[in-house]
Coordinates of C-alpha atoms in Angstrom, one line a residue:
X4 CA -28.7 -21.1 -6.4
X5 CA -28.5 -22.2 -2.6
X6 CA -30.6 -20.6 -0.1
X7 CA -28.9 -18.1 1.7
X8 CA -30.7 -18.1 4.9
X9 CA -30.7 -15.5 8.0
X10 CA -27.7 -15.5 10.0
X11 CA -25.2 -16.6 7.5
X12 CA -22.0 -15.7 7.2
X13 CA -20.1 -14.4 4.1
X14 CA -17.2 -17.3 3.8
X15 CA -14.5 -16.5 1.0
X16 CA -14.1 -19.6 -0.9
X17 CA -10.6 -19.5 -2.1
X18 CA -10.3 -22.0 -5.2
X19 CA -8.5 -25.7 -4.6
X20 CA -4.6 -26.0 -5.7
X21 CA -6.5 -28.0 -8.8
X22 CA -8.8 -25.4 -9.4
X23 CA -5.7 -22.6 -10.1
X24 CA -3.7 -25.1 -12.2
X25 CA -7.1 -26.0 -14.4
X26 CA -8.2 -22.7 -15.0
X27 CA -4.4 -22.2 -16.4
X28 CA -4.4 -25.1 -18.3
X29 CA -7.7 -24.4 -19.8
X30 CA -6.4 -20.2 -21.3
X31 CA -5.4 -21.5 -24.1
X32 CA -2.8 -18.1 -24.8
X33 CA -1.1 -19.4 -21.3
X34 CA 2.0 -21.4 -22.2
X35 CA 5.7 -21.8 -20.7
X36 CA 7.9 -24.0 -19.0
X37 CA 9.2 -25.1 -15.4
X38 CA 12.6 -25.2 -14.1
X39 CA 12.7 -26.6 -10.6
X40 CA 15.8 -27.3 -8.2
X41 CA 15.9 -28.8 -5.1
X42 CA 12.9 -30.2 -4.1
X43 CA 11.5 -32.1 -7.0
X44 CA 9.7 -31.3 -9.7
X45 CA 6.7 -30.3 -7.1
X46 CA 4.8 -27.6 -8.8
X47 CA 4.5 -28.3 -12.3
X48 CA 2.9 -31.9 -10.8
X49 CA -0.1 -29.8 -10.0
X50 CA -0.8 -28.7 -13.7
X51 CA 0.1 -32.5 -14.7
X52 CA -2.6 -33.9 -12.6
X53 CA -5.2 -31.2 -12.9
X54 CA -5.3 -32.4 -16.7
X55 CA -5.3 -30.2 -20.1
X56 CA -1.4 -29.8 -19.4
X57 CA -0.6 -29.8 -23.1
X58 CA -1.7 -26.4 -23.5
X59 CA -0.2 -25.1 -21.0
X60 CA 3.4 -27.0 -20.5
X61 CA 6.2 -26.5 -22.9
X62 CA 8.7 -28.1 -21.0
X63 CA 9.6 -29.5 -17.5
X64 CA 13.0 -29.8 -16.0
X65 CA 15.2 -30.5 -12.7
X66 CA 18.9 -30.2 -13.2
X67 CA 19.9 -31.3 -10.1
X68 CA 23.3 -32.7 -11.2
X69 CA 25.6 -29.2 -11.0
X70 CA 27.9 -30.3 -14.1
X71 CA 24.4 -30.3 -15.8
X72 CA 22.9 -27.5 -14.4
X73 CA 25.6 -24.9 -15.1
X74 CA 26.6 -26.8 -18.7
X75 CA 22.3 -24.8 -19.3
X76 CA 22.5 -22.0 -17.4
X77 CA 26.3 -21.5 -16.4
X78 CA 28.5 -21.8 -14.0
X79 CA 27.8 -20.1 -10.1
X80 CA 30.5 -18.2 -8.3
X81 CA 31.3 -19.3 -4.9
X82 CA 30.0 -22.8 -5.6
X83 CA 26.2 -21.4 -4.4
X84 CA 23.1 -22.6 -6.1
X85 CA 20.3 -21.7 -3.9
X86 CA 20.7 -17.7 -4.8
X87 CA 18.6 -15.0 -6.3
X88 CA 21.5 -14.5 -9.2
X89 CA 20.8 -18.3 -10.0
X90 CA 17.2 -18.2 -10.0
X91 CA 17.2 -14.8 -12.4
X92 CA 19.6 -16.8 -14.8
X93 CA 17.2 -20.1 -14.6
X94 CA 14.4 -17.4 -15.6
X95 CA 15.9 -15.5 -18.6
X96 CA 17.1 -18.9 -20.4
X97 CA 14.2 -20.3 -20.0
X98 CA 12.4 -17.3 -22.0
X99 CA 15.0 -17.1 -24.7
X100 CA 14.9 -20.9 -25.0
X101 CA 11.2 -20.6 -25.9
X102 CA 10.9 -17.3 -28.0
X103 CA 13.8 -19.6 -29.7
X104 CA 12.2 -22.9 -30.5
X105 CA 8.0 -21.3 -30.9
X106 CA 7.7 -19.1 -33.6
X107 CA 5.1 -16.0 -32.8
X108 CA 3.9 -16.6 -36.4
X109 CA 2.7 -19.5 -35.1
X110 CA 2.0 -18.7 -31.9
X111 CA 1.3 -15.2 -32.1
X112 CA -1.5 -14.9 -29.3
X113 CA 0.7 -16.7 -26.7
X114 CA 1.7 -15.7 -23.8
X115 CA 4.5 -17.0 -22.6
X116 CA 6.2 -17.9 -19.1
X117 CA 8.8 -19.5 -16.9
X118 CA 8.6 -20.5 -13.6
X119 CA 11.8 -21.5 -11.7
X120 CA 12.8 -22.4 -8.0
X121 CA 15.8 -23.2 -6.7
X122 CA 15.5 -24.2 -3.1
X123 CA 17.4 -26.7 -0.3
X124 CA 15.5 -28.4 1.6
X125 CA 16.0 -29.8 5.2
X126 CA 19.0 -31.5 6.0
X127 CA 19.1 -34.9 7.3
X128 CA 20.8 -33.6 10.8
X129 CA 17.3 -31.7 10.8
X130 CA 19.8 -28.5 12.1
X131 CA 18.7 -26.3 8.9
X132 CA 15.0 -26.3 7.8
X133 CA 16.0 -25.1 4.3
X134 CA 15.0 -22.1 2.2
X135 CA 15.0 -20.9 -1.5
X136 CA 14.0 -18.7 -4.6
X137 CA 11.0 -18.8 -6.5
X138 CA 10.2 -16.6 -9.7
X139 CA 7.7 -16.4 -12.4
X140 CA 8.7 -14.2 -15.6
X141 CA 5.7 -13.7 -18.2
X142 CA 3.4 -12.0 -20.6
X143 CA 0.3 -10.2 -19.9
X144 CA 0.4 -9.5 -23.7
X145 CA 2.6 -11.0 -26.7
X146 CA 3.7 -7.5 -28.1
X147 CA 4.3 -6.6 -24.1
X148 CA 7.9 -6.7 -22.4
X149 CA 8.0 -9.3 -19.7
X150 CA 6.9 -9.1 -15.9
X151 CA 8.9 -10.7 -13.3
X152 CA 8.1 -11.7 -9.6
X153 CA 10.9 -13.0 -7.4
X154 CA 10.3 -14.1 -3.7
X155 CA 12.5 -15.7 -0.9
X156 CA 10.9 -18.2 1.2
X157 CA 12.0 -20.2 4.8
X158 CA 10.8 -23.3 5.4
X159 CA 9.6 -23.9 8.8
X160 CA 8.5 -27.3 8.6
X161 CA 10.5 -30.6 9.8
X162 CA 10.4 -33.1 7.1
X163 CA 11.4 -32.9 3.4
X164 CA 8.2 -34.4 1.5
X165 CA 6.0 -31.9 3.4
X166 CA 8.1 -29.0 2.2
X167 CA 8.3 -30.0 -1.1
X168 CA 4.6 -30.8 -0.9
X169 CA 4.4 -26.5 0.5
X170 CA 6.9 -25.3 -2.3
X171 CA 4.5 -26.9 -5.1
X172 CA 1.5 -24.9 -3.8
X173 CA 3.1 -22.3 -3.4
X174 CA 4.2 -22.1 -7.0
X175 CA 0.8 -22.8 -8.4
X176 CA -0.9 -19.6 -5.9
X177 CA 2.3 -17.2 -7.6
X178 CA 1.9 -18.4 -11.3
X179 CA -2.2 -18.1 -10.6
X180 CA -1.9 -14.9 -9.1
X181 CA 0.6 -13.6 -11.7
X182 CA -2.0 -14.2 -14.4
X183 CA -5.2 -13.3 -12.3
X184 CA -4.0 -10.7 -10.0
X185 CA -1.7 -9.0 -11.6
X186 CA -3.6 -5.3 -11.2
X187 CA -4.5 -6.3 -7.6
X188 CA -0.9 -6.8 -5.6
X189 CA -2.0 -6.7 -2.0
X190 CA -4.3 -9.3 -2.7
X191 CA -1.7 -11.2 -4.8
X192 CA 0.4 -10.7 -1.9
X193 CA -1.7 -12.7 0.6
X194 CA -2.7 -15.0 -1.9
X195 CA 0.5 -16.4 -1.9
X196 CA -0.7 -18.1 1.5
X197 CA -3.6 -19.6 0.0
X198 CA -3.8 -23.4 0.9
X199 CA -1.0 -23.1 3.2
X200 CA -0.8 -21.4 7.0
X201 CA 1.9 -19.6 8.2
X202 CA 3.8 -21.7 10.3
X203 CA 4.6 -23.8 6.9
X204 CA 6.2 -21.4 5.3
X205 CA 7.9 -17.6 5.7
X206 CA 8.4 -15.2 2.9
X207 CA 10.6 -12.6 3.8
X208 CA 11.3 -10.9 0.2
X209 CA 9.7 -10.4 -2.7
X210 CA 10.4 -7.7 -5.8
X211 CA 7.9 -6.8 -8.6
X212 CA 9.1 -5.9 -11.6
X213 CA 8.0 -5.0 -15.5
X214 CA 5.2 -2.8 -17.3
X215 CA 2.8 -4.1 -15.6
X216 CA 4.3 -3.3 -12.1
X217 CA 6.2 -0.2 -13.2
X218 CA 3.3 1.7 -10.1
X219 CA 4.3 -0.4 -8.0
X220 CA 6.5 0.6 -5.1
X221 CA 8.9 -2.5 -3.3
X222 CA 9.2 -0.9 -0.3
X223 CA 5.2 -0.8 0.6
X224 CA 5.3 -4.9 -0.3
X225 CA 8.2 -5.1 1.7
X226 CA 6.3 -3.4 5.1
X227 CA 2.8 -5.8 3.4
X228 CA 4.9 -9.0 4.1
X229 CA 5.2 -7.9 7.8
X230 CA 2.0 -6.4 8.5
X231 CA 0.7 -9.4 7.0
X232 CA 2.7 -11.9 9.1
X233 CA 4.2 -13.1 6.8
X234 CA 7.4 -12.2 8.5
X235 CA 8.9 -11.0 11.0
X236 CA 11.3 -8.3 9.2
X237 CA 12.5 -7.3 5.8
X238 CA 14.8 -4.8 4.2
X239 CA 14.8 -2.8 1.3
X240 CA 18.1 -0.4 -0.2
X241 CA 18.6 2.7 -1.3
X242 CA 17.2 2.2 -4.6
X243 CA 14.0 0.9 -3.3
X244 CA 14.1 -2.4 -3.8
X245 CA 14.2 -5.1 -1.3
X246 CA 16.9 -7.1 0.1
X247 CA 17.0 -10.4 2.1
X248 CA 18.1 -9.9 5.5
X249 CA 19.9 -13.4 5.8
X250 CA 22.3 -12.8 3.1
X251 CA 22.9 -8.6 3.6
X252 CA 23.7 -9.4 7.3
X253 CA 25.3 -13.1 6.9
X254 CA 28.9 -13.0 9.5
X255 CA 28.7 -9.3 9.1
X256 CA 28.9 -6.7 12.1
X257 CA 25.8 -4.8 12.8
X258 CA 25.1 -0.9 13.9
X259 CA 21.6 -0.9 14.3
X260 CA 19.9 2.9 15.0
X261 CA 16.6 2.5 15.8
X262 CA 13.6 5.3 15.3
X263 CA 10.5 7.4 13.2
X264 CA 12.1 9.0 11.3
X265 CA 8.7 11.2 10.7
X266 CA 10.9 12.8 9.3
X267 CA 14.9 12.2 10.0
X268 CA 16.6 15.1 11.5
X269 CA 19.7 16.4 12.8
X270 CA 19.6 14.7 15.8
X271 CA 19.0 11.1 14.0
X272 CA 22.5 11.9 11.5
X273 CA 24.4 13.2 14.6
X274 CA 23.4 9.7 16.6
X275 CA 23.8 7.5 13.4
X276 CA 27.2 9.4 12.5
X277 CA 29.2 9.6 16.2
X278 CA 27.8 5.9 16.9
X279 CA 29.5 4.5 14.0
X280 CA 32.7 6.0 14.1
X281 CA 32.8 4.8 17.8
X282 CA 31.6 1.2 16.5
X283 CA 34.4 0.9 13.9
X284 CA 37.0 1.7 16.5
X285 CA 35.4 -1.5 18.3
X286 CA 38.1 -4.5 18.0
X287 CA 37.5 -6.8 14.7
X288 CA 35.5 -4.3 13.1
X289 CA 35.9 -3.9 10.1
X290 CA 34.3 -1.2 7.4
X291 CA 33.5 -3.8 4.5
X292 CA 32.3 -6.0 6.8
X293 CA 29.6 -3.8 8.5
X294 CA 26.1 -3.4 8.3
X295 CA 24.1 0.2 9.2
X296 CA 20.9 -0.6 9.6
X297 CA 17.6 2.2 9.8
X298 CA 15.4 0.3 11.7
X299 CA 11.4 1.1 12.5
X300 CA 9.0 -0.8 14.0
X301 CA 5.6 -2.0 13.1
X302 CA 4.1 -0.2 16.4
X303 CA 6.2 3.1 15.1
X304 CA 4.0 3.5 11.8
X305 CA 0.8 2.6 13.5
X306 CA -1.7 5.0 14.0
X307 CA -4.8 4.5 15.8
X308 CA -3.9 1.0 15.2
X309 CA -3.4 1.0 11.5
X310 CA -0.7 1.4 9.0
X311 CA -0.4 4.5 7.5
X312 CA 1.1 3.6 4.3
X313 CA 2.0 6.8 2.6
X314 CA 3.0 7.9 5.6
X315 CA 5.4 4.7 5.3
X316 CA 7.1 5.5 1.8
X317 CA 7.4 9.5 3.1
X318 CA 10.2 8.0 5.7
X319 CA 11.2 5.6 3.2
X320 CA 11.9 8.0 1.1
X321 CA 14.2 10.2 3.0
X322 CA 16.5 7.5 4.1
X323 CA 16.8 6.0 1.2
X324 CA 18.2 9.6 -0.3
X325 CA 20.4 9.3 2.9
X326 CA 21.9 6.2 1.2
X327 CA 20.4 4.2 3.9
X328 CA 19.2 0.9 4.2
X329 CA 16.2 0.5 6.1
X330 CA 15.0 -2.6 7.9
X331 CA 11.1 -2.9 8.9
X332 CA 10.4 -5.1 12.0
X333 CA 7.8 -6.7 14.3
X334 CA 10.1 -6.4 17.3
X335 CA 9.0 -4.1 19.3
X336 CA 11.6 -5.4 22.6
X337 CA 15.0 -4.9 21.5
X338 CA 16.3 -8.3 22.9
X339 CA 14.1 -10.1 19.7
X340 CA 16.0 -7.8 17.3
X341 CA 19.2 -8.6 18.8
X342 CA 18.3 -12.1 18.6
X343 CA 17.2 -11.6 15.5
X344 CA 20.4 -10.9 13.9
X345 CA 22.2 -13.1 15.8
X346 CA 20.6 -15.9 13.4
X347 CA 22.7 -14.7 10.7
X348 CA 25.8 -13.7 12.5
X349 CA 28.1 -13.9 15.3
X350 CA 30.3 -10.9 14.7
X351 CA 29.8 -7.4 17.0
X352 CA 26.0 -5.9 17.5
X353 CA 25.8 -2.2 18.3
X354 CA 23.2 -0.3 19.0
X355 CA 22.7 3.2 19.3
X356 CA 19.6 5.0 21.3
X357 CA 18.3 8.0 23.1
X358 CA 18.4 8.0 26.5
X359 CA 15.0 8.1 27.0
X360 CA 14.7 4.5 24.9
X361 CA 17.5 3.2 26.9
X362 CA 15.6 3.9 30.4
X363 CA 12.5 2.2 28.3
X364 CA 14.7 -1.5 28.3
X365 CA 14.4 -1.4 32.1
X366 CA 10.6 -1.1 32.4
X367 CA 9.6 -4.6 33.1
X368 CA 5.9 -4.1 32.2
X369 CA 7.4 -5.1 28.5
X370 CA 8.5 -8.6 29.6
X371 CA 5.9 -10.2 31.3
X372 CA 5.1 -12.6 28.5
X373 CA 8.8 -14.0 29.6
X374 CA 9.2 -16.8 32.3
X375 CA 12.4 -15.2 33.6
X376 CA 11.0 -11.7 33.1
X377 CA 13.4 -8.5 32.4
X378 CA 16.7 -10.9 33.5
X379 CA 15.6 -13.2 30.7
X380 CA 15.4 -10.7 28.2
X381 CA 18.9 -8.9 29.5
X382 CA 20.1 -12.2 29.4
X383 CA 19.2 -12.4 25.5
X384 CA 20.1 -8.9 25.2
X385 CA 23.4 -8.9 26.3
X386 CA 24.7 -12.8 26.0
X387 CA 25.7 -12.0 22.7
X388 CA 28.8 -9.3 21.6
X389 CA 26.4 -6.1 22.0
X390 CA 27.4 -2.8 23.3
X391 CA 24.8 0.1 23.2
X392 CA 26.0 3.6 22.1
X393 CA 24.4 5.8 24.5
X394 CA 22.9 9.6 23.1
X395 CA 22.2 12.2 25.8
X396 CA 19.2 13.8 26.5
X397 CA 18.7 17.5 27.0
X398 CA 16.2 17.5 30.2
X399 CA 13.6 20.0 28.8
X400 CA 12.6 21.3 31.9
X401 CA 15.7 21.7 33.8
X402 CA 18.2 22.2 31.0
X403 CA 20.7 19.2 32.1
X404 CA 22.0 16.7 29.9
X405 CA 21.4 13.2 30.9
X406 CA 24.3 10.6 29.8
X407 CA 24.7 7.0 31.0
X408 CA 26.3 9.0 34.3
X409 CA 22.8 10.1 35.9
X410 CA 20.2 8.5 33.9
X411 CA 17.6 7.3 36.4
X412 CA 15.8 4.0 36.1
X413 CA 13.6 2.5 38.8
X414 CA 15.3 1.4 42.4
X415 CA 14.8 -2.1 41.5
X416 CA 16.8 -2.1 38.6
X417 CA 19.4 -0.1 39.6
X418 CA 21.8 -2.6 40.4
X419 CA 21.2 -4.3 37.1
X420 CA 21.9 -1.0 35.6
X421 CA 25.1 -0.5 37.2
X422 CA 26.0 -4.3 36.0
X423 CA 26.0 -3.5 32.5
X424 CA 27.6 -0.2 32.7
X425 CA 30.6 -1.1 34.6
X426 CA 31.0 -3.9 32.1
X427 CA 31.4 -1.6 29.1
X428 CA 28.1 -3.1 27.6
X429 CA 26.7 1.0 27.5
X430 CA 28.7 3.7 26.3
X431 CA 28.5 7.1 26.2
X432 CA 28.3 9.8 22.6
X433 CA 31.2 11.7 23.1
X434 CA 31.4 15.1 20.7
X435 CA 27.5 15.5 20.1
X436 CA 26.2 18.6 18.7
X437 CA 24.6 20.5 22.0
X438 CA 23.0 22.9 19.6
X439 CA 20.4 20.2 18.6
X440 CA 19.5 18.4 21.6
X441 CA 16.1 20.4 21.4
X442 CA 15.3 19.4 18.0
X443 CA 12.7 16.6 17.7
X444 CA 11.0 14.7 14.9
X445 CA 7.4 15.6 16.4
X446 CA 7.7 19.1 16.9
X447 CA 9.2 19.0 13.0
X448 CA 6.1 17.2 11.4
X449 CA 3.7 19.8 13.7
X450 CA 5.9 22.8 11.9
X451 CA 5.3 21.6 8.6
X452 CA 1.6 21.1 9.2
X453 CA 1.2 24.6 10.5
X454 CA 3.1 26.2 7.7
X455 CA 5.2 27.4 10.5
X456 CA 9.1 29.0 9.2
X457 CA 12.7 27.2 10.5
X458 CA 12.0 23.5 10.4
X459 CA 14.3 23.5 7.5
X460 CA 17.2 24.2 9.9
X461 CA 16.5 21.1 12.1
X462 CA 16.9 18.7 9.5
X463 CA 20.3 17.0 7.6
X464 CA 21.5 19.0 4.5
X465 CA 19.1 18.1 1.3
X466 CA 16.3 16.5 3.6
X467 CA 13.5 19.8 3.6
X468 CA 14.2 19.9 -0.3
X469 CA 13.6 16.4 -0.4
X470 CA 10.4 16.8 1.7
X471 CA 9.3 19.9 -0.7
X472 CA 10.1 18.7 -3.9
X473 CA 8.4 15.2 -3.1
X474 CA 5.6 16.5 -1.2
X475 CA 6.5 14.3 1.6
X476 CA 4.1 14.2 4.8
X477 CA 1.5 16.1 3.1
X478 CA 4.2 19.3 2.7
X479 CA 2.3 20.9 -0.3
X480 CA -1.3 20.3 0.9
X481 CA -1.0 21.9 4.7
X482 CA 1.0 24.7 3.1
X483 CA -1.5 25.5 0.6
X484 CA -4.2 25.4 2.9
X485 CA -2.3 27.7 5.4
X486 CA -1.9 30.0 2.5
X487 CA -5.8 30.1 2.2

């Protein structure tokens, strides 16, 4: 043993690319195939030259010709390859081609697998870096159903052979940490990094599904990949599980509406509701071709600094029995979410704000990491087809409503206001519900902490069921310690 002397520092020794694949090959139950697509046959070289492959390697295969390819797994709809449908098909045939051809009387202690990518690399004009799907489906157990871990991944690199070089660790950290972390997802979660640093690779979905992940909830790994850095947003549906951003908000228009939601009330459905009848009115909008977005921030579920997860899935929750979808960020300006989806489209932006957040945008103390300062973010902001729908504010003090009309924003940026108003870039929420304007999300959560009566009027129809039956922002523990 080596001397561990005064002074030292604990270092985590995370194990080689080799050392994964040779601990693999070495279980002798661990046994299945690779299907890759796009980038070589990267990952499965790793098991190949870590040696004892036999045991481990059924079969290894790239269909990269498409008449090939769909003549095994069938035929793709739109002429599309690189998609999450693909990669599940690639996955599934690959298991019934092996519980097929092995016979469990023969093997009956193996546990089988399939890992599968399907990915496009960068182009030669170097204008798209590339992205793909990777999967693993397998056995923690012969007699056990099968688990199943899909992810979406952006290359950020410039040249081909080092992201095919990324893809194949990559593959060998998710098959490892299928096998060996299976009962420990947040650490399989960053281990997915292992080898590799950030600014080789993004992942900006992944879902867990199968026995062995039946506790676990999407949504919190969908908030993990931000936290973590491992991207900068994500998005999950009404049914919990995630979605990838790119392809839910490809040439579509967006109405973003932007909040807590701790928890959503009146005020929230009333801004969501008035702001999207105004954007569909918008010219070139269209209702099948528009996206409503739930959006919180990283900063809005931090407390004291950290994350309060269950605090996370209570909000979750209640928008996703809205029907919402929900998009987490690490924008906390609004000109980097705005640019943000302006990757993925070039159709209308709207978004829809409080007064109060609106008069936020004009504090230049939130752009001093910029060169050109609060113009260069405005420019950002507003270059593209955005129009903000404007909710008023009922001035607790004094009892007036504040609209886009006598807002007040510093002198300096007064003129800059009036720029963007006059050029219909802010609009005001006609036919708002004056009755609610004193209702907030804070004084809500501080009702239902006291055990205090009437917060269930302040909320949308369902929600304070929702929040009881659930038990939602500790709802059942306050109350019962009011009671005593």
């Amino acid at each position: 043993m080596a001397l561990k002397l005064k002074g030292d520092i604990e270092i985590n020794d995370t194990p080689t690319s080799k050392t994964k694949a040779l601990k693999i090959n070495l279980n002798k139950y661990i046994y299945g195939t690779f299907a890759e697509i796009g980038a070589g046959q990267e990952t499965v070289r790793h098991f190949f030259r870590a040696g004892g492959a036999s045991g481990t390697i059924a079969k290894a295969m790239s269909a990269y010709d498409k008449e090939f390819s769909d003549a095994i797994y069938g035929a793709e709809s739109y002429n599309r390859y690189v998609t999450e449908e693909r990669l599940k098909k690639m996955l599934s045939y690959e298991i019934e081609i092996i519980e097929d051809r092995l016979s469990r009387k023969i093997h009956p202690q193996k546990m089988f697998f399939s890992y599968a990518n399907t990915v496009t690399t960068i182009d030669f004009a170097r204008k798209f870096k590339g992205h793909g799907w990777v999967g693993i489906k397998f056995q923690l157990d012969p007699l056990e159903d099968y688990n199943e871990i899909i992810l979406h991944v952006r290359f950020k690199e410039t040249d081909a052979k080092l992201q095919q070089e990324t893809l194949g660790i990559l593959g060998v950290n998710l098959i490892y940490g299928a096998y060996y972390l299976n009962d420990k997802p947040k650490e399989l979660l960053k281990s997915l990094y292992d080898n590799l640093h950030k600014i080789q690779i993004e992942i900006d979905m992944i879902n867990f599904s199968g026995p062995r992940f039946s506790y676990i909830d999407n949504r919190l790994m969908s908030l993990l990949l931000v936290k973590n850095e491992m991207t900068n947003a994500v998005m999950f549906g009404p049914d919990g599980n995630n979605l990838l951003p790119a392809q839910q908000l490809y040439k579509a228009n967006i109405l973003a509406l932007r909040g807590s939601f701790r928890p959503v009330t009146k005020v929230n459905m009333d801004m969501y509701k008035l702001a999207e009848e105004m954007f569909l009115k918008e010219n070139k909008v269209a209702k099948n071709n528009t996206k409503i977005i739930f959006e919180i921030t990283l900063a809005n579920l931090s407390s004291e600094g950290e994350i309060d997860e269950r605090d996370f899935l209570d909000r979750a929750e209640l928008l996703c029995s809205l029907g919402q979808n929900v998009m987490i960020t690490n924008y906390q300006e609004y000109y980097k979410l705005v640019e943000y989806f302006s990757e993925f489209t070039k159709a209308r932006i709207g978004l829809a704000m409080g007064v109060y957040s609106f008069i936020q945008i004009f504090d230049e103390k939130y752009y001093r990491n910029l060169s050109g300062g609060i113009l260069e973010a405005f420019g950002k902001l507003f270059f593209k087809d955005l129009k903000v729908y404007l909710y008023p504010l009922k001035d607790q003090r004094t009892g007036e409503i504040r609209t886009s009309d006598n807002l007040k924003v510093h002198p300096r940026m007064k003129e800059l206001y009036k720029f963007f108003k006059y050029n219909g870039k802010v609009v005001d929420i006609k036919d708002f519900d004056p009755d609610i304007l004193d209702i907030f999300s804070q004084t809500v959560l501080n009702m239902i902490a006291n055990g205090e009566k009437g917060w269930e009027e302040m909320l949308p129809k369902g929600i304070a069921a929702t929040i009881k039956d659930h038990r939602l922002f500790g709802y059942s523990r306050r109350r019962f310690a009011k009671l005593k």
